[in-house]
mmCIF file of C-alpha atoms in Angstrom:
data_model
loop_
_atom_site.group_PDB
_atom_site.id
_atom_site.type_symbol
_atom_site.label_atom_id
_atom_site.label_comp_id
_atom_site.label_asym_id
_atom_site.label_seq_id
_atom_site.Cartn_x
_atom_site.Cartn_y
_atom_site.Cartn_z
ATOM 1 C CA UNK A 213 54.622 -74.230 8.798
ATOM 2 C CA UNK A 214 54.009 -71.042 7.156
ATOM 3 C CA UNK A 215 56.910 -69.494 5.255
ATOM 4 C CA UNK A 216 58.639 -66.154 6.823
ATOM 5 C CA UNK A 217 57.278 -63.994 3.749
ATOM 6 C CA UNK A 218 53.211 -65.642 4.398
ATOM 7 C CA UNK A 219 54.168 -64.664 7.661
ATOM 8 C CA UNK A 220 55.190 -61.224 7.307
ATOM 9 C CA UNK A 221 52.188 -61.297 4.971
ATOM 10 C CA UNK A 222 50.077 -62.244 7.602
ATOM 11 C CA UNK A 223 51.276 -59.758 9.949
ATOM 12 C CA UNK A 224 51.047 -56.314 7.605
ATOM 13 C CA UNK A 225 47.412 -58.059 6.566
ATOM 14 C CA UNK A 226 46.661 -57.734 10.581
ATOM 15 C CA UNK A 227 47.983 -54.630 11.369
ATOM 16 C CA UNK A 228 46.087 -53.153 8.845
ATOM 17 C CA UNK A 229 42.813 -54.590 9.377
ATOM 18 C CA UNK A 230 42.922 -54.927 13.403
ATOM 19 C CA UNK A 231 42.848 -51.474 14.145
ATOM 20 C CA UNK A 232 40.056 -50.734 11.321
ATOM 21 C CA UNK A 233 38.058 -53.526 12.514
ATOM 22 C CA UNK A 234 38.617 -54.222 16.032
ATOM 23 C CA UNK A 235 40.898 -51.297 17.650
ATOM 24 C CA UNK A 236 38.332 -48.359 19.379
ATOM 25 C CA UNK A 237 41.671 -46.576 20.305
ATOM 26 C CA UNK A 238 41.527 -42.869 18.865
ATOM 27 C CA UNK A 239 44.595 -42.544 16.614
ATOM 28 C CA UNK A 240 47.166 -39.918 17.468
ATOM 29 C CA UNK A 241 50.015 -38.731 15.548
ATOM 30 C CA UNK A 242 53.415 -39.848 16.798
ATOM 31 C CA UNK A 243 55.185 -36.644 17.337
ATOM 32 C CA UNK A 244 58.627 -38.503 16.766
ATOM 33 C CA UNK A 245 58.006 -39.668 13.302
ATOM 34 C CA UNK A 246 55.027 -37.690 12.177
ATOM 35 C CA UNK A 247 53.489 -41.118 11.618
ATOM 36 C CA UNK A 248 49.845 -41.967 12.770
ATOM 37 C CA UNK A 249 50.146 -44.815 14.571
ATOM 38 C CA UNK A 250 53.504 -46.506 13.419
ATOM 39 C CA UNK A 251 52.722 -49.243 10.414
ATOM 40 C CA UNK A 252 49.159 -49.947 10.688
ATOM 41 C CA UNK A 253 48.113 -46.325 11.327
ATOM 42 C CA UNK A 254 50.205 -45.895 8.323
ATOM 43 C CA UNK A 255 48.843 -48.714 6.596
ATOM 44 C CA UNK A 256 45.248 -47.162 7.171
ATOM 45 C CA UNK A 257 46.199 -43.828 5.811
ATOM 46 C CA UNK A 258 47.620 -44.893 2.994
ATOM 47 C CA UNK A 259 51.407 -44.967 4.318
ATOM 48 C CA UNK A 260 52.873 -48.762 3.619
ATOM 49 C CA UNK A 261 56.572 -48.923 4.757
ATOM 50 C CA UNK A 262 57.843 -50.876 2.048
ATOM 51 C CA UNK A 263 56.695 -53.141 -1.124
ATOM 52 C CA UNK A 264 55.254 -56.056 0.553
ATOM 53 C CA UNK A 265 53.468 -53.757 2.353
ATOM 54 C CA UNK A 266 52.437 -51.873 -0.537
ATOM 55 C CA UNK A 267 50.608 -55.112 -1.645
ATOM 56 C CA UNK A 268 48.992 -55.631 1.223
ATOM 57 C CA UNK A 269 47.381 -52.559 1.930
ATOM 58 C CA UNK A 270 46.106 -52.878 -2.245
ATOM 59 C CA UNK A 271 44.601 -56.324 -1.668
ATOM 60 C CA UNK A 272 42.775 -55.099 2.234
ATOM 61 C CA UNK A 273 41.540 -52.228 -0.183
ATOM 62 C CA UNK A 274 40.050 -54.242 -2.413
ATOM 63 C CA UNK A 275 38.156 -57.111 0.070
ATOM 64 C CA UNK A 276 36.984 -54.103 1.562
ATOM 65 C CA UNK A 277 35.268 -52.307 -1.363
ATOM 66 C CA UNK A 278 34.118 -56.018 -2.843
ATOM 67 C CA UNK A 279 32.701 -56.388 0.648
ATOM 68 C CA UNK A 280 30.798 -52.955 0.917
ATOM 69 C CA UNK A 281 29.432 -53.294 -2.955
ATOM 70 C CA UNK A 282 28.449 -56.588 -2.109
ATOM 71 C CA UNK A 283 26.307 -55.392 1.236
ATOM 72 C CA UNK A 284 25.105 -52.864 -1.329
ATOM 73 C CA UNK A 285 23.898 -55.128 -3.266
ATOM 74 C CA UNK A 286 22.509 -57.255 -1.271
ATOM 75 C CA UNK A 287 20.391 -54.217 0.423
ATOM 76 C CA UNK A 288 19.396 -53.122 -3.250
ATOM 77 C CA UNK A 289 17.866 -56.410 -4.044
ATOM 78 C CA UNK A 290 15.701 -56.477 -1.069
ATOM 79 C CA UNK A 291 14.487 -53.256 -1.447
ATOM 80 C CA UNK A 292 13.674 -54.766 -4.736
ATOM 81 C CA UNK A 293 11.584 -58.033 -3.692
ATOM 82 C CA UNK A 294 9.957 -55.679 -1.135
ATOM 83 C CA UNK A 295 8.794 -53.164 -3.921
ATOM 84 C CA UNK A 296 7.767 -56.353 -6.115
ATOM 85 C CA UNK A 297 5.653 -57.739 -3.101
ATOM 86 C CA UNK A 298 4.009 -54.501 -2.101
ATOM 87 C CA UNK A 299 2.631 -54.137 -6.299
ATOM 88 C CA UNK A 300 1.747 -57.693 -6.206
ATOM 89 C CA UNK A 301 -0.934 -57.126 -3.295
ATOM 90 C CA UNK A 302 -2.013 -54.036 -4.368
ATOM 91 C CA UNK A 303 -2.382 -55.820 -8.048
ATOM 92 C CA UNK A 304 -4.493 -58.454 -6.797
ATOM 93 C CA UNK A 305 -6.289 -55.728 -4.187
ATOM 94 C CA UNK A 306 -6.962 -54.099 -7.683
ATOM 95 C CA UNK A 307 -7.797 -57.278 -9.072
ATOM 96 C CA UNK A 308 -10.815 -58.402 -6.164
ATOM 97 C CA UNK A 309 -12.078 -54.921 -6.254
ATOM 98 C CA UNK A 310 -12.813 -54.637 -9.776
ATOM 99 C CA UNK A 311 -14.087 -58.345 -9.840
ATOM 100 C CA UNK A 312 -16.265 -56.972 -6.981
ATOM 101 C CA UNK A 313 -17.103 -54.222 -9.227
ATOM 102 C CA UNK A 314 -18.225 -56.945 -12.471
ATOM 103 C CA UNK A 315 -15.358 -55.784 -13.853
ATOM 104 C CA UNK A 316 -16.522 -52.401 -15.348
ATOM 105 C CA UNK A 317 -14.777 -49.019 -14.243
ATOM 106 C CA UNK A 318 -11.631 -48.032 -12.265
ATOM 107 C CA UNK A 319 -10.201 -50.396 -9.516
ATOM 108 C CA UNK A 320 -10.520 -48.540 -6.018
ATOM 109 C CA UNK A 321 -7.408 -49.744 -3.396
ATOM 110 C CA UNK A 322 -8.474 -49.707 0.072
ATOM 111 C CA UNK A 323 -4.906 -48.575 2.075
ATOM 112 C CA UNK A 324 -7.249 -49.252 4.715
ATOM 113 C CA UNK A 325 -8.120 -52.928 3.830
ATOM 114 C CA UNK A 326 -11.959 -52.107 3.556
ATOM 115 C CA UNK A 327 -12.605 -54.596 0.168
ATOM 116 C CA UNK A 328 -16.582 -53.563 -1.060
ATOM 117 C CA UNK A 329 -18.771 -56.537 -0.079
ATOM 118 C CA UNK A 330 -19.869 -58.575 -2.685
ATOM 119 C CA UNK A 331 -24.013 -58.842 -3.157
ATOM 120 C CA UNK A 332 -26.390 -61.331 -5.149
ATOM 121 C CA UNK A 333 -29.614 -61.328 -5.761
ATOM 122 C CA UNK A 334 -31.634 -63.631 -4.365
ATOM 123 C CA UNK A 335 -31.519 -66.160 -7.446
ATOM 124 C CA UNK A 336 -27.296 -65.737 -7.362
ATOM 125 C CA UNK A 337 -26.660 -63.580 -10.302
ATOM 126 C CA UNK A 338 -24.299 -60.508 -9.622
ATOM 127 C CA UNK A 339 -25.969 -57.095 -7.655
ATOM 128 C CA UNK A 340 -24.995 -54.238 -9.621
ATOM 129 C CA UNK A 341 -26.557 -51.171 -7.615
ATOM 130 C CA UNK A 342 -24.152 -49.265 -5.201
ATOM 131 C CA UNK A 343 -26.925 -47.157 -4.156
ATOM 132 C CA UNK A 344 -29.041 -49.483 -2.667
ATOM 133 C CA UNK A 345 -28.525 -53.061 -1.518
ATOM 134 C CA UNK A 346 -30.546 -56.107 -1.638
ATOM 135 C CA UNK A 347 -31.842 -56.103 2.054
ATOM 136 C CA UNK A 348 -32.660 -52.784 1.469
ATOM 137 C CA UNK A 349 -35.590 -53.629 -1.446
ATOM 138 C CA UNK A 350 -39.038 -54.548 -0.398
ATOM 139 C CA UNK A 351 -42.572 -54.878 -1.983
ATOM 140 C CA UNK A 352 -44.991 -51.855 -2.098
ATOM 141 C CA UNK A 353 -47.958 -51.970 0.423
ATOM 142 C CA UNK A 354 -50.931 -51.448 -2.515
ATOM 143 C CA UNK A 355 -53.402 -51.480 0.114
ATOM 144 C CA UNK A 356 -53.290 -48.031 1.824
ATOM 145 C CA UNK A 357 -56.006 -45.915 1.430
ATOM 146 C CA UNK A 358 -55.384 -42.978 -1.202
ATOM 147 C CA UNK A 359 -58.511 -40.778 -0.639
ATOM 148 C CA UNK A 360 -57.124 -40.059 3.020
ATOM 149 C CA UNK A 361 -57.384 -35.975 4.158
ATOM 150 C CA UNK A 362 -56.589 -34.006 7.036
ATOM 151 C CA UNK A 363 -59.363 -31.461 7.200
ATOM 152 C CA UNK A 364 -57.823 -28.579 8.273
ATOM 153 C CA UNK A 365 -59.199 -26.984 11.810
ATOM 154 C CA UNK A 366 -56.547 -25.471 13.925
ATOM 155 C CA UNK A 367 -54.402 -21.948 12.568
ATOM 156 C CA UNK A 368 -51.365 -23.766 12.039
ATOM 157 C CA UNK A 369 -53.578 -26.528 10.179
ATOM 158 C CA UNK A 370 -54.930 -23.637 7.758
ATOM 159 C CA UNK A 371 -51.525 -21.936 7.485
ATOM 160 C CA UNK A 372 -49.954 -25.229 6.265
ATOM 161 C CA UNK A 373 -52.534 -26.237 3.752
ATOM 162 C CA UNK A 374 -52.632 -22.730 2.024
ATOM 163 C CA UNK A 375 -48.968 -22.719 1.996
ATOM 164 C CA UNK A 376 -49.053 -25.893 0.032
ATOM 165 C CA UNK A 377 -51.970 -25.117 -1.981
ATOM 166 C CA UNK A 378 -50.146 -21.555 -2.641
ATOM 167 C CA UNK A 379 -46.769 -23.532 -4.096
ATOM 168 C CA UNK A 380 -48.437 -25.914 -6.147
ATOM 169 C CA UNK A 381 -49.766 -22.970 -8.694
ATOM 170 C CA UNK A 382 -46.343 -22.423 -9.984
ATOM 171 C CA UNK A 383 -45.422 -25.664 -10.671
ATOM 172 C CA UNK A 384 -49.005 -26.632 -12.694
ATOM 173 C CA UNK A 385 -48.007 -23.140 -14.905
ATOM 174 C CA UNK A 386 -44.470 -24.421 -15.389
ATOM 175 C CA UNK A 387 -45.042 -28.199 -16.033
ATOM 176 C CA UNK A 388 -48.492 -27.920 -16.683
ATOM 177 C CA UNK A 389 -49.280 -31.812 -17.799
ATOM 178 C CA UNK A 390 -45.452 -32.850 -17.909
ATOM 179 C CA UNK A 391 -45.973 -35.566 -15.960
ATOM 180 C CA UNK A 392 -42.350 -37.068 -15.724
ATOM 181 C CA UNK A 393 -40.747 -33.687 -15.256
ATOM 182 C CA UNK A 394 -42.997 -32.721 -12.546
ATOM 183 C CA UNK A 395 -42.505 -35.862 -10.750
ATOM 184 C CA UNK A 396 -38.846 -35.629 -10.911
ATOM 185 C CA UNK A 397 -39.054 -31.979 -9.411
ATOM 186 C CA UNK A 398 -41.373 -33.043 -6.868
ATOM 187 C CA UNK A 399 -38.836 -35.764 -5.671
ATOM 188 C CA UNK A 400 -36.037 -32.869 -5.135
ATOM 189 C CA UNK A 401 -38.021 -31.245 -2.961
ATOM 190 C CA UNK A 402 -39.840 -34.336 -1.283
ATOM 191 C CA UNK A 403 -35.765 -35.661 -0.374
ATOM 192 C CA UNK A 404 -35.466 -32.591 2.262
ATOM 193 C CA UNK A 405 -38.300 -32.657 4.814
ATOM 194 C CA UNK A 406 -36.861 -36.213 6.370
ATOM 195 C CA UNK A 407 -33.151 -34.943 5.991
ATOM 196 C CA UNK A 408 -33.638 -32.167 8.226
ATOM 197 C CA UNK A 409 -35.939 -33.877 10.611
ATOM 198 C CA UNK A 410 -33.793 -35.934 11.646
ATOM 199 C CA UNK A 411 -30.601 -34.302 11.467
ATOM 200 C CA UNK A 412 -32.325 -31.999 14.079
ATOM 201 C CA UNK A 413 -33.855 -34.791 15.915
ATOM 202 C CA UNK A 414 -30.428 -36.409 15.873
ATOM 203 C CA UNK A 415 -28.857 -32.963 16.950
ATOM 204 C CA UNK A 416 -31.242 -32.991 20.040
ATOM 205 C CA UNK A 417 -31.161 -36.661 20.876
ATOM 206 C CA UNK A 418 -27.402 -35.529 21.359
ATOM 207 C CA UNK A 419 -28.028 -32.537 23.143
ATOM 208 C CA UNK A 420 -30.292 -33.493 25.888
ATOM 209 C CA UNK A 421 -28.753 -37.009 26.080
ATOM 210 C CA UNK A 422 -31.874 -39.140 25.140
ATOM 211 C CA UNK A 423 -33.313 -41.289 22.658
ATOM 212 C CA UNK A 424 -35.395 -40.434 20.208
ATOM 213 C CA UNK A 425 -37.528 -43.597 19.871
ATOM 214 C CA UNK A 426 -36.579 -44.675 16.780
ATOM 215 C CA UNK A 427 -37.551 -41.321 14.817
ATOM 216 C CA UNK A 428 -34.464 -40.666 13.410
ATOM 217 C CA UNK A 429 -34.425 -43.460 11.520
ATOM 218 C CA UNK A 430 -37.968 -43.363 10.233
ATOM 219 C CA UNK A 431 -37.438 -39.694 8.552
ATOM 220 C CA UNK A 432 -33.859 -40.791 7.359
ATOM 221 C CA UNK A 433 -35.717 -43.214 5.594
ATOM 222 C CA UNK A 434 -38.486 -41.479 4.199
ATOM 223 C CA UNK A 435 -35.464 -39.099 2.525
ATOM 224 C CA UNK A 436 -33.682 -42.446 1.833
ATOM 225 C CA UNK A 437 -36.986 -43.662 0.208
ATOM 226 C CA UNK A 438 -37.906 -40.481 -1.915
ATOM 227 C CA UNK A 439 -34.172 -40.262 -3.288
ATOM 228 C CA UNK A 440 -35.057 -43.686 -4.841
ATOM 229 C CA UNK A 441 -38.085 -42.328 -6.575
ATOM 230 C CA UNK A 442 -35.628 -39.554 -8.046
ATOM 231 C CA UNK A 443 -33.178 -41.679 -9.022
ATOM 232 C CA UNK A 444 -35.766 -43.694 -11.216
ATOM 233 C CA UNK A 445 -37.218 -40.595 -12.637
ATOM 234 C CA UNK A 446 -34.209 -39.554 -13.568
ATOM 235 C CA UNK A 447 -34.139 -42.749 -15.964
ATOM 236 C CA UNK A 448 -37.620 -41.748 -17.613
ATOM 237 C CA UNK A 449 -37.610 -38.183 -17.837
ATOM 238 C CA UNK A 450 -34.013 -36.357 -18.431
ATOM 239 C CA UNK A 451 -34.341 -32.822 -17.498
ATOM 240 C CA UNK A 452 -32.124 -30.075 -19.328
ATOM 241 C CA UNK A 453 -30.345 -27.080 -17.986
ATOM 242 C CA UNK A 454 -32.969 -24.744 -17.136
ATOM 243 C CA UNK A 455 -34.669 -27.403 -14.691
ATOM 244 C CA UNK A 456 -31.638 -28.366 -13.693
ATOM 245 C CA UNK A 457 -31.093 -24.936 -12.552
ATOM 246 C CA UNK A 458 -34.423 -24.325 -11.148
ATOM 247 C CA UNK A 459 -33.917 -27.592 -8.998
ATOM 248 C CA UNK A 460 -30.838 -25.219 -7.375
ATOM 249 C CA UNK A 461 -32.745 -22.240 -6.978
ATOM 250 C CA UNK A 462 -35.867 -24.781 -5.065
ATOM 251 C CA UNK A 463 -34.069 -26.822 -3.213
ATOM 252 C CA UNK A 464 -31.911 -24.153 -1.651
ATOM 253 C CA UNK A 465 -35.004 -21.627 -0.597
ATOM 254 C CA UNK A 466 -36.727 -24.765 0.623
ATOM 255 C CA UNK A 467 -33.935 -26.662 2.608
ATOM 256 C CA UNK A 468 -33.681 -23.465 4.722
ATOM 257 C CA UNK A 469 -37.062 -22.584 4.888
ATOM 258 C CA UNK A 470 -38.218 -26.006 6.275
ATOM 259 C CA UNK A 471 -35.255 -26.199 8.713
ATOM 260 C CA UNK A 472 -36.464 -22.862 9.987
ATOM 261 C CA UNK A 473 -39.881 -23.971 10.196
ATOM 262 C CA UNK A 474 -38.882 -26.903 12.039
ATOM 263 C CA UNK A 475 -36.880 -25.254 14.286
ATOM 264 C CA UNK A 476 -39.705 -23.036 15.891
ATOM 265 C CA UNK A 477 -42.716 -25.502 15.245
ATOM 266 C CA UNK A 478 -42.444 -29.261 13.936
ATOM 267 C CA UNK A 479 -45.514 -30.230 14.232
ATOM 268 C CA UNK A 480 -46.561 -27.214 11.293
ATOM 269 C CA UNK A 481 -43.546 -28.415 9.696
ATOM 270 C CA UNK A 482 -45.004 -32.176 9.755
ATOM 271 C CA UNK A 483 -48.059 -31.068 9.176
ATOM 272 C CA UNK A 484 -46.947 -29.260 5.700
ATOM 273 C CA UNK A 485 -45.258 -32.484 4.352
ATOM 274 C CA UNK A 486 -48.342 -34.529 5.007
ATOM 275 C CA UNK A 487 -49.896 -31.889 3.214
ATOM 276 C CA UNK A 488 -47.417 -32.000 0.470
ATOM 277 C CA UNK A 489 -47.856 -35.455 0.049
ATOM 278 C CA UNK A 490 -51.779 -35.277 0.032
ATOM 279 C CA UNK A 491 -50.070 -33.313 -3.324
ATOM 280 C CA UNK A 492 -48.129 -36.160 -4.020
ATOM 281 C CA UNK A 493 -50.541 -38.512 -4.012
ATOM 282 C CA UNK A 494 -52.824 -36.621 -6.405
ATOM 283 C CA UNK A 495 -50.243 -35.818 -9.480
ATOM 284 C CA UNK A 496 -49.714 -39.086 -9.507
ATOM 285 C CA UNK A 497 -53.006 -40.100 -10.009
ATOM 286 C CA UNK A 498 -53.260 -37.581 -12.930
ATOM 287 C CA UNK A 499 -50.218 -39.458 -13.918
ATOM 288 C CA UNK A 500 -51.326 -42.450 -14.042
ATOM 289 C CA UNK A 501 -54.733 -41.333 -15.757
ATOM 290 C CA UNK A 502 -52.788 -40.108 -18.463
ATOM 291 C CA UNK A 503 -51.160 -43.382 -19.081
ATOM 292 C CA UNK A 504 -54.364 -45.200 -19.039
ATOM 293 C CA UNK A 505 -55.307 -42.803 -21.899
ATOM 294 C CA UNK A 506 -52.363 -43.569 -24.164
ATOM 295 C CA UNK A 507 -51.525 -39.437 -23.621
ATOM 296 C CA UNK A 508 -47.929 -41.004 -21.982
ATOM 297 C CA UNK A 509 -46.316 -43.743 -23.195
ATOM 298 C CA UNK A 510 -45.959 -46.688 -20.815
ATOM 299 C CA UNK A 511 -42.658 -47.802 -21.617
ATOM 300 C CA UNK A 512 -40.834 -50.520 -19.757
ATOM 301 C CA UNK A 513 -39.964 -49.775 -16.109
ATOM 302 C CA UNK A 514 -36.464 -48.524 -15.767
ATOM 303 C CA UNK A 515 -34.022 -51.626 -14.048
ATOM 304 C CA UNK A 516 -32.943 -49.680 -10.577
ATOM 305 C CA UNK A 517 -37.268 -49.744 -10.124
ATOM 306 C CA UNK A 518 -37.504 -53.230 -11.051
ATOM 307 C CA UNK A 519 -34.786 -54.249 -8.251
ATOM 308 C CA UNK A 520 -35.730 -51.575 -5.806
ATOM 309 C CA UNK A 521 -39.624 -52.557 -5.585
ATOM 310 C CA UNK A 522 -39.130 -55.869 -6.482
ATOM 311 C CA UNK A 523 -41.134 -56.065 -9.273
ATOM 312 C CA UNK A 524 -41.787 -58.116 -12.365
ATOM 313 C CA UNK A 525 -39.044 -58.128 -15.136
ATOM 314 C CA UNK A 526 -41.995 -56.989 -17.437
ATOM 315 C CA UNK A 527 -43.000 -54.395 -15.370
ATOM 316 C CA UNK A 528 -43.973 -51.086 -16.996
ATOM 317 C CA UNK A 529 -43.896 -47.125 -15.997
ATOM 318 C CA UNK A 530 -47.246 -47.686 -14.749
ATOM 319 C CA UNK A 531 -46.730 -49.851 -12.523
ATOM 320 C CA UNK A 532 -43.483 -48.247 -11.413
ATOM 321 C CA UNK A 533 -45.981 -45.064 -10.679
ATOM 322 C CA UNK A 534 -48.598 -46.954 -8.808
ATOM 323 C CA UNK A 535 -45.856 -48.257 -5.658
ATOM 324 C CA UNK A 536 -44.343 -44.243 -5.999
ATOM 325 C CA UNK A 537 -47.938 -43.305 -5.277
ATOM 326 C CA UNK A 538 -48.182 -45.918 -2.131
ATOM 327 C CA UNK A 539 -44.909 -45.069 -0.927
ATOM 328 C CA UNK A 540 -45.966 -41.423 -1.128
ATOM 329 C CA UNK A 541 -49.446 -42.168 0.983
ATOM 330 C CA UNK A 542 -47.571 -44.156 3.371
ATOM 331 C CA UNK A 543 -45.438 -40.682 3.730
ATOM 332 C CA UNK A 544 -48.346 -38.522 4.073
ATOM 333 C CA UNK A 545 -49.741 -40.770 6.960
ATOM 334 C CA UNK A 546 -46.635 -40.493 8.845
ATOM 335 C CA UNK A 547 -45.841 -37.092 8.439
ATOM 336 C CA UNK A 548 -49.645 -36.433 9.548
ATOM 337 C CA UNK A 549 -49.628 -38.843 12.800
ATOM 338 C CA UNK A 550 -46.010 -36.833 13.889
ATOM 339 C CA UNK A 551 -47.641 -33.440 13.622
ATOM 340 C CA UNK A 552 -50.657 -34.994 15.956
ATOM 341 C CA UNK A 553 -48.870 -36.193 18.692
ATOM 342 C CA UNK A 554 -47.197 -32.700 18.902
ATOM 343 C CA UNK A 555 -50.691 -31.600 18.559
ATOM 344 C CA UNK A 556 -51.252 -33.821 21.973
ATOM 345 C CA UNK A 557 -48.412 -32.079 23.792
ATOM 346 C CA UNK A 558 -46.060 -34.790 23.788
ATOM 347 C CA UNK A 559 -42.979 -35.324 21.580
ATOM 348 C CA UNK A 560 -42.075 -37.999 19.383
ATOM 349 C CA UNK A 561 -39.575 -39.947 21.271
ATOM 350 C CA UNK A 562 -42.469 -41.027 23.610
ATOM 351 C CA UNK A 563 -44.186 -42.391 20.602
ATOM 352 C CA UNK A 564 -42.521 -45.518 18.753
ATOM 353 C CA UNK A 565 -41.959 -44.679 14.925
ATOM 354 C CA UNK A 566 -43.137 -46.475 12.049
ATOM 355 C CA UNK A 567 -39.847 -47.741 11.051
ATOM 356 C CA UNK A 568 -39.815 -49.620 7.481
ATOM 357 C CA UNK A 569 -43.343 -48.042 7.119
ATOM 358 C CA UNK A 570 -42.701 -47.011 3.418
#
C-alpha cells in the first residue's frame, strides 16, 4: 500500500502531466479564482499550491527537459551517421573513379551514378586514352591507290579544283617545306568538311523524317578520323601563338564558308574536299620524301599513333605519315563518289555509305 504522502505525490505528479500529455481541452481561466484550470492548470503555468507541490512540478520539469535533450540527441547523432555514410560513398565513388583514371588527376563524382568504364588493351594492361577507345582503333588499308584524280569536266568540277588549287598558294608561302606545321594546319581545316555534312544531313534526316542511309555516320567519322591525325601532330610539331592564331582566323572563314557551300550545292562542296584531299595526299608524299632524305628527322612515333593505328611499339614518324596518307586517300575517294551520285541526280540516302571506310 502506498503511503498518503506517495499518494498525494502521485496525484500532483498526474495532474500535472495529464493535461500536458493527454488533455486536448483548451484551458480557460477560472473567472472565480483567476486560476487556469484549478491545480494542474496551475501546476502547468508555473502555479503549485503548496510545497509538495512545489516539488513536483520541479522534478515533471526536469524529466521533461532530460527527455527533450535526450530526443535531441538522439536526432543529432543520426544526422551524424547519415553525414558519415553519405562521405563514405562518395569517398569510395572518389576512390573507383580515380582507380579508373590509373590514379593520376582529380577524382570526378558522378551524382548521377555514371562510373567511367574501365578499358584494356587487348594484352590486359591499363587503356589510358579518353579520346579514343580500343574498339575504336583499327589497321590502315596500305593498299589504296595514291595516284587517283578526278579530271575535272563539268563548271562546278573546274570551280572546285581552282578553288583548291587557289588556297594552297598561301599555305606553300607560309610553311613553305615545314612539313609538321603544315600538316597540323591542314588537319584543322580537314576536321570541318565531315562536321558540317552531317550535322546538315542529320538536320534534314530530321526534317523530312527519313533516313539518311548511314551517311551521317560516315562523315562524322571522317571528322572523327582527321581529329586523330591532329591530335598526333600536335605531339610532333608544337605550334606557337601566331599559328595558333591563324588556325582561328582559318577555321572560322572556312567553317562558314563550307556550310554555305553545302547548303546551296553538296555535291561542289564534296567535290572540293575530294579535291582537298587529292592535296592531302600529295604534301604528304613530299613529307615523307623529306624523311627518306634525312631533311626531317624520323623520330619515334608519338604513343596516341601507336594505339590509334595499331602499330608497332618501334614504329617511327614515317610510318605514322604513311597510314595519315591512306586514311587521307580513303577520304578523297569518298568525298569524290558523294559528289557523283549527286552528279547522277539522286541523293545519298539512296546510296549505302562506306561506313568504317577510313
Amino acid at each position: 500500500m502506498m503511503t498518503r504522502g506517495a499518494t498525494r505525490m502521485t496525484r500532483v505528479v498526474m495532474g500535472h502531466m495529464g493535461p500536458r500529455y493527454f488533455s486536448t481541452t483548451v484551458l480557460r481561466n477560472n473567472p472565480g479564482t483567476g486560476v487556469v484550470g484549478g491545480v494542474a492548470a496551475g501546476l502547468l503555468h508555473g502555479l503549485p499550491a503548496n510545497p509538495s507541490e512545489k516539488v513536483a512540478v520541479t522534478w515533471v520539469r526536469h524529466f521533461s527537459a532530460m527527455g527533450s535533450r535526450s530526443a535531441s540527441t538522439a536526432a543529432l547523432n543520426d544526422k551524424q551517421q547519415e553525414k558519415e555514410s553519405s562521405d563514405k560513398k562518395v569517398e569510395n565513388t572518389a576512390t573507383a573513379t580515380a582507380a579508373v583514371n590509373g590514379g593520376v588527376g582529380k577524382s570526378v563524382v558522378s551524382y548521377w551514378g555514371v562510373p567511367p568504364s574501365k578499358a584494356t588493351k587487348p594484352d590486359g594492361t591499363e587503356w589510358k586514352w579518353n579520346c579514343f577507345r580500343p574498339w575504336e582503333t583499327y589497321e590502315a588499308d596500305m593498299s589504296i591507290d595514291l595516284t587517283k584524280h578526278h579530271a575535272p569536266v563539268t563548271f562546278l568540277d573546274k570551280f572546285a579544283y581552282w578553288t583548291v588549287k587557289i588556297l594552297r598558294f598561301p599555305t606553300d608561302v607560309f610553311f613553305q617545306r615545314r612539313y609538321g606545321c603544315r600538316a597540323m594546319m591542314l588537319e584543322t581545316v580537314a576536321a570541318v568538311p565531315g562536321m558540317v555534312g552531317g550535322m546538315l544531313l542529320h538536320c534534314k534526316s530530321l526534317r523530312r523524317f527519313e533516313q539518311s542511309g548511314g551517311w551521317i555516320k560516315a562523315l562524322l567519322e571522317e571528322a572523327e578520323n582527321e581529329r586523330m591525325h591532329l591530335m598526333t601532330f600536335m605531339e610532333v610539331a608544337k605550334p606557337n601563338v601566331y599559328e595558333r592564331a591563324l588556325v582561328f582566323a582559318v577555321q572560322g572563314v572556312f567553317f562558314n564558308a563550307y556550310f554555305a557551300a553545302y547548303l546551296i550545292s553538296p555535291k561542289l562542296a564534296h567535290r572540293i574536299v575530294g579535291y582537298l584531299e587529292e592535296e592531302a595526299v600529295h604534301s604528304y608524299t613530299e613529307f615523307l620524301k623529306e624523311l627518306d632524305n634525312g631533311n626531317i628527322e624520323n623520330v619515334p612515333a608519338p604513343a596516341i599513333a601507336i594505339d590509334y593505328w595499331r602499330l608497332p611499339k618501334d614504329a617511327t614518324l614515317r610510318d605514322v605519315v604513311l597510314v595519315v596518307r591512306a586514311d587521307e586517300a580513303h577520304h578523297r575517294d569518298v568525298n569524290h563518289y558523294a559528289s557523283d551520285i549527286h552528279y547522277q541526280g539522286q541523293q545519298l540516302k539512296d546510296s549505302p555509305a562506306p561506313l568504317g571506310y577510313h
